[in-house]
């Protein structure tokens, strides 16, 4: 099993297979528009701008599960991200990322890369999962880990993919 086994819906409601991203290094992030970590959208976009031409994608998944910090509709979320942070990386429909109704993708991600002390639950917005070009979950990053702190790990995965 890999992340390529999952289907997700874009902000516009179109079903997409994550198999479309096969061969790319992925950073999968649960997001929110009204969170203290929301300014990380800027750093995420900078990573995307720097690496997108090198088989790298960021996939954003809004969630309203943490203090109702993502109350908007898909259209409002898309407009907010684009207008305030210039987000051009793929954003998907709002989903649950924890609990019994968690999207199967996030059930898989948290099982493959548990958090501190083996915790599987996503604790807050902007938890990030780094996935290699074969669809394997490599690492989980805490919400407070800023995108610039992940850059070296992305570089290493992109470099290792070239030699395979």
mmCIF file of C-alpha atoms in Angstrom:
data_model
loop_
_atom_site.group_PDB
_atom_site.id
_atom_site.type_symbol
_atom_site.label_atom_id
_atom_site.label_comp_id
_atom_site.label_asym_id
_atom_site.label_seq_id
_atom_site.Cartn_x
_atom_site.Cartn_y
_atom_site.Cartn_z
ATOM 1 C CA UNK A 1 0.000 0.000 0.000
ATOM 2 C CA UNK A 2 1.104 3.572 -0.695
ATOM 3 C CA UNK A 3 -0.405 7.050 -0.917
ATOM 4 C CA UNK A 4 -1.133 6.263 -4.573
ATOM 5 C CA UNK A 5 -3.961 3.952 -3.477
ATOM 6 C CA UNK A 6 -6.172 6.860 -2.382
ATOM 7 C CA UNK A 7 -8.763 9.036 -4.115
ATOM 8 C CA UNK A 8 -9.361 12.639 -3.046
ATOM 9 C CA UNK A 9 -11.540 15.501 -4.256
ATOM 10 C CA UNK A 10 -10.202 18.852 -5.421
ATOM 11 C CA UNK A 11 -11.662 22.093 -4.078
ATOM 12 C CA UNK A 12 -13.845 22.038 -7.194
ATOM 13 C CA UNK A 13 -15.228 18.585 -6.337
ATOM 14 C CA UNK A 14 -13.323 16.626 -9.001
ATOM 15 C CA UNK A 15 -12.214 13.181 -7.849
ATOM 16 C CA UNK A 16 -8.485 12.649 -8.318
ATOM 17 C CA UNK A 17 -6.348 9.567 -7.819
ATOM 18 C CA UNK A 18 -3.130 10.285 -5.963
ATOM 19 C CA UNK A 19 -1.598 7.919 -8.516
ATOM 20 C CA UNK A 20 -1.403 11.085 -10.666
ATOM 21 C CA UNK A 21 1.498 12.141 -8.419
ATOM 22 C CA UNK A 22 3.449 8.893 -8.785
ATOM 23 C CA UNK A 23 7.161 9.642 -9.112
ATOM 24 C CA UNK A 24 6.909 12.960 -7.262
ATOM 25 C CA UNK A 25 8.105 13.736 -3.756
ATOM 26 C CA UNK A 26 5.035 14.937 -1.839
ATOM 27 C CA UNK A 27 4.485 17.117 1.182
ATOM 28 C CA UNK A 28 0.932 16.493 2.418
ATOM 29 C CA UNK A 29 -0.366 19.125 4.844
ATOM 30 C CA UNK A 30 -3.615 19.602 6.742
ATOM 31 C CA UNK A 31 -4.398 23.308 6.582
ATOM 32 C CA UNK A 32 -6.693 25.961 8.047
ATOM 33 C CA UNK A 33 -7.322 29.589 7.106
ATOM 34 C CA UNK A 34 -7.829 30.970 10.615
ATOM 35 C CA UNK A 35 -4.997 29.322 12.544
ATOM 36 C CA UNK A 36 -1.910 30.833 14.151
ATOM 37 C CA UNK A 37 0.114 28.671 11.757
ATOM 38 C CA UNK A 38 -1.739 29.932 8.652
ATOM 39 C CA UNK A 39 1.218 32.174 7.641
ATOM 40 C CA UNK A 40 3.037 28.895 6.851
ATOM 41 C CA UNK A 41 1.136 28.990 3.546
ATOM 42 C CA UNK A 42 3.751 31.538 2.432
ATOM 43 C CA UNK A 43 6.662 29.198 3.203
ATOM 44 C CA UNK A 44 4.857 26.240 1.652
ATOM 45 C CA UNK A 45 4.345 28.232 -1.543
ATOM 46 C CA UNK A 46 8.056 29.165 -1.538
ATOM 47 C CA UNK A 47 8.991 25.465 -1.303
ATOM 48 C CA UNK A 48 6.575 24.672 -4.100
ATOM 49 C CA UNK A 49 7.981 27.449 -6.298
ATOM 50 C CA UNK A 50 11.537 26.253 -5.696
ATOM 51 C CA UNK A 51 11.023 22.524 -6.280
ATOM 52 C CA UNK A 52 7.894 22.008 -8.415
ATOM 53 C CA UNK A 53 9.937 21.666 -11.590
ATOM 54 C CA UNK A 54 11.905 18.835 -9.925
ATOM 55 C CA UNK A 55 9.075 16.335 -9.303
ATOM 56 C CA UNK A 56 7.835 17.880 -6.060
ATOM 57 C CA UNK A 57 4.245 18.595 -5.063
ATOM 58 C CA UNK A 58 2.544 20.015 -2.003
ATOM 59 C CA UNK A 59 -0.984 18.744 -1.391
ATOM 60 C CA UNK A 60 -3.113 20.835 0.978
ATOM 61 C CA UNK A 61 -6.068 19.352 2.839
ATOM 62 C CA UNK A 62 -8.209 21.854 4.771
ATOM 63 C CA UNK A 63 -9.765 20.611 8.001
ATOM 64 C CA UNK A 64 -12.159 22.280 10.417
ATOM 65 C CA UNK A 65 -11.437 19.866 13.274
ATOM 66 C CA UNK A 66 -9.213 22.143 15.327
ATOM 67 C CA UNK A 67 -11.085 24.995 17.054
ATOM 68 C CA UNK A 68 -13.243 25.494 13.924
ATOM 69 C CA UNK A 69 -10.361 27.284 12.191
ATOM 70 C CA UNK A 70 -11.487 26.319 8.675
ATOM 71 C CA UNK A 71 -15.193 27.228 8.543
ATOM 72 C CA UNK A 72 -15.286 28.312 4.884
ATOM 73 C CA UNK A 73 -16.638 26.665 1.779
ATOM 74 C CA UNK A 74 -14.295 25.183 -0.822
ATOM 75 C CA UNK A 75 -14.616 28.359 -2.876
ATOM 76 C CA UNK A 76 -13.827 30.584 0.134
ATOM 77 C CA UNK A 77 -10.829 28.428 1.077
ATOM 78 C CA UNK A 78 -9.415 28.598 -2.456
ATOM 79 C CA UNK A 79 -9.904 32.368 -2.676
ATOM 80 C CA UNK A 80 -8.345 32.928 0.755
ATOM 81 C CA UNK A 81 -5.254 30.849 -0.019
ATOM 82 C CA UNK A 82 -4.728 32.440 -3.422
ATOM 83 C CA UNK A 83 -5.422 36.048 -2.441
ATOM 84 C CA UNK A 84 -3.537 36.084 0.862
ATOM 85 C CA UNK A 85 -0.628 33.752 0.147
ATOM 86 C CA UNK A 86 -0.532 33.260 -3.626
ATOM 87 C CA UNK A 87 -1.076 29.530 -3.216
ATOM 88 C CA UNK A 88 -0.817 27.667 -6.518
ATOM 89 C CA UNK A 89 -0.139 24.158 -5.200
ATOM 90 C CA UNK A 90 -3.058 21.702 -5.249
ATOM 91 C CA UNK A 91 -5.674 22.177 -2.543
ATOM 92 C CA UNK A 92 -8.381 19.634 -1.864
ATOM 93 C CA UNK A 93 -11.823 19.513 -0.272
ATOM 94 C CA UNK A 94 -12.153 19.977 3.437
ATOM 95 C CA UNK A 95 -11.836 16.624 5.226
ATOM 96 C CA UNK A 96 -11.518 15.116 8.673
ATOM 97 C CA UNK A 97 -7.901 14.265 9.481
ATOM 98 C CA UNK A 98 -8.505 12.577 12.838
ATOM 99 C CA UNK A 99 -11.115 10.503 14.592
ATOM 100 C CA UNK A 100 -13.435 7.795 13.345
ATOM 101 C CA UNK A 101 -14.409 9.826 10.247
ATOM 102 C CA UNK A 102 -10.828 10.647 9.238
ATOM 103 C CA UNK A 103 -10.249 10.418 5.512
ATOM 104 C CA UNK A 104 -8.592 7.073 4.630
ATOM 105 C CA UNK A 105 -5.511 8.960 3.347
ATOM 106 C CA UNK A 106 -4.928 10.504 6.765
ATOM 107 C CA UNK A 107 -5.620 7.200 8.504
ATOM 108 C CA UNK A 108 -2.830 5.758 6.355
ATOM 109 C CA UNK A 109 -0.431 8.694 6.860
ATOM 110 C CA UNK A 110 -0.779 8.661 10.633
ATOM 111 C CA UNK A 111 -0.367 4.890 10.786
ATOM 112 C CA UNK A 112 2.795 5.032 8.655
ATOM 113 C CA UNK A 113 4.340 8.019 10.482
ATOM 114 C CA UNK A 114 3.152 8.181 14.084
ATOM 115 C CA UNK A 115 3.745 11.331 16.070
ATOM 116 C CA UNK A 116 5.480 11.857 19.389
ATOM 117 C CA UNK A 117 5.350 8.809 21.684
ATOM 118 C CA UNK A 118 3.721 6.775 18.909
ATOM 119 C CA UNK A 119 0.584 8.894 18.809
ATOM 120 C CA UNK A 120 -1.324 8.383 15.590
ATOM 121 C CA UNK A 121 -3.744 11.309 15.826
ATOM 122 C CA UNK A 122 -3.076 14.559 14.014
ATOM 123 C CA UNK A 123 -2.770 17.044 16.881
ATOM 124 C CA UNK A 124 -3.335 20.353 15.078
ATOM 125 C CA UNK A 125 -3.426 22.225 11.775
ATOM 126 C CA UNK A 126 -0.320 22.225 9.587
ATOM 127 C CA UNK A 127 0.872 18.748 10.490
ATOM 128 C CA UNK A 128 3.000 17.742 7.512
ATOM 129 C CA UNK A 129 3.859 14.357 5.981
ATOM 130 C CA UNK A 130 6.810 13.893 3.625
ATOM 131 C CA UNK A 131 6.339 11.135 1.043
ATOM 132 C CA UNK A 132 9.044 9.801 -1.264
ATOM 133 C CA UNK A 133 8.718 9.325 -5.027
ATOM 134 C CA UNK A 134 7.562 5.720 -4.514
ATOM 135 C CA UNK A 135 4.614 6.783 -2.338
ATOM 136 C CA UNK A 136 6.175 5.781 0.997
ATOM 137 C CA UNK A 137 5.630 8.012 4.030
ATOM 138 C CA UNK A 138 9.083 9.085 5.202
ATOM 139 C CA UNK A 139 8.480 11.544 8.031
ATOM 140 C CA UNK A 140 5.872 13.515 9.982
ATOM 141 C CA UNK A 141 6.499 17.123 11.016
ATOM 142 C CA UNK A 142 4.802 18.933 13.878
ATOM 143 C CA UNK A 143 2.569 21.929 13.152
ATOM 144 C CA UNK A 144 5.188 24.323 14.541
ATOM 145 C CA UNK A 145 7.852 23.003 12.112
ATOM 146 C CA UNK A 146 8.086 25.724 9.500
ATOM 147 C CA UNK A 147 8.443 24.841 5.817
ATOM 148 C CA UNK A 148 12.026 26.153 5.633
ATOM 149 C CA UNK A 149 13.038 23.517 8.224
ATOM 150 C CA UNK A 150 11.848 20.770 5.836
ATOM 151 C CA UNK A 151 13.770 22.006 2.791
ATOM 152 C CA UNK A 152 16.895 19.873 3.369
ATOM 153 C CA UNK A 153 14.821 16.689 3.729
ATOM 154 C CA UNK A 154 13.073 17.509 0.443
ATOM 155 C CA UNK A 155 16.425 18.139 -1.280
ATOM 156 C CA UNK A 156 17.739 14.765 -0.068
ATOM 157 C CA UNK A 157 14.679 12.894 -1.346
ATOM 158 C CA UNK A 158 14.801 14.645 -4.707
ATOM 159 C CA UNK A 159 18.524 13.865 -5.029
ATOM 160 C CA UNK A 160 18.045 10.198 -4.064
ATOM 161 C CA UNK A 161 15.286 9.857 -6.658
ATOM 162 C CA UNK A 162 17.660 10.901 -9.439
ATOM 163 C CA UNK A 163 20.100 8.098 -8.683
ATOM 164 C CA UNK A 164 17.489 5.308 -8.669
#
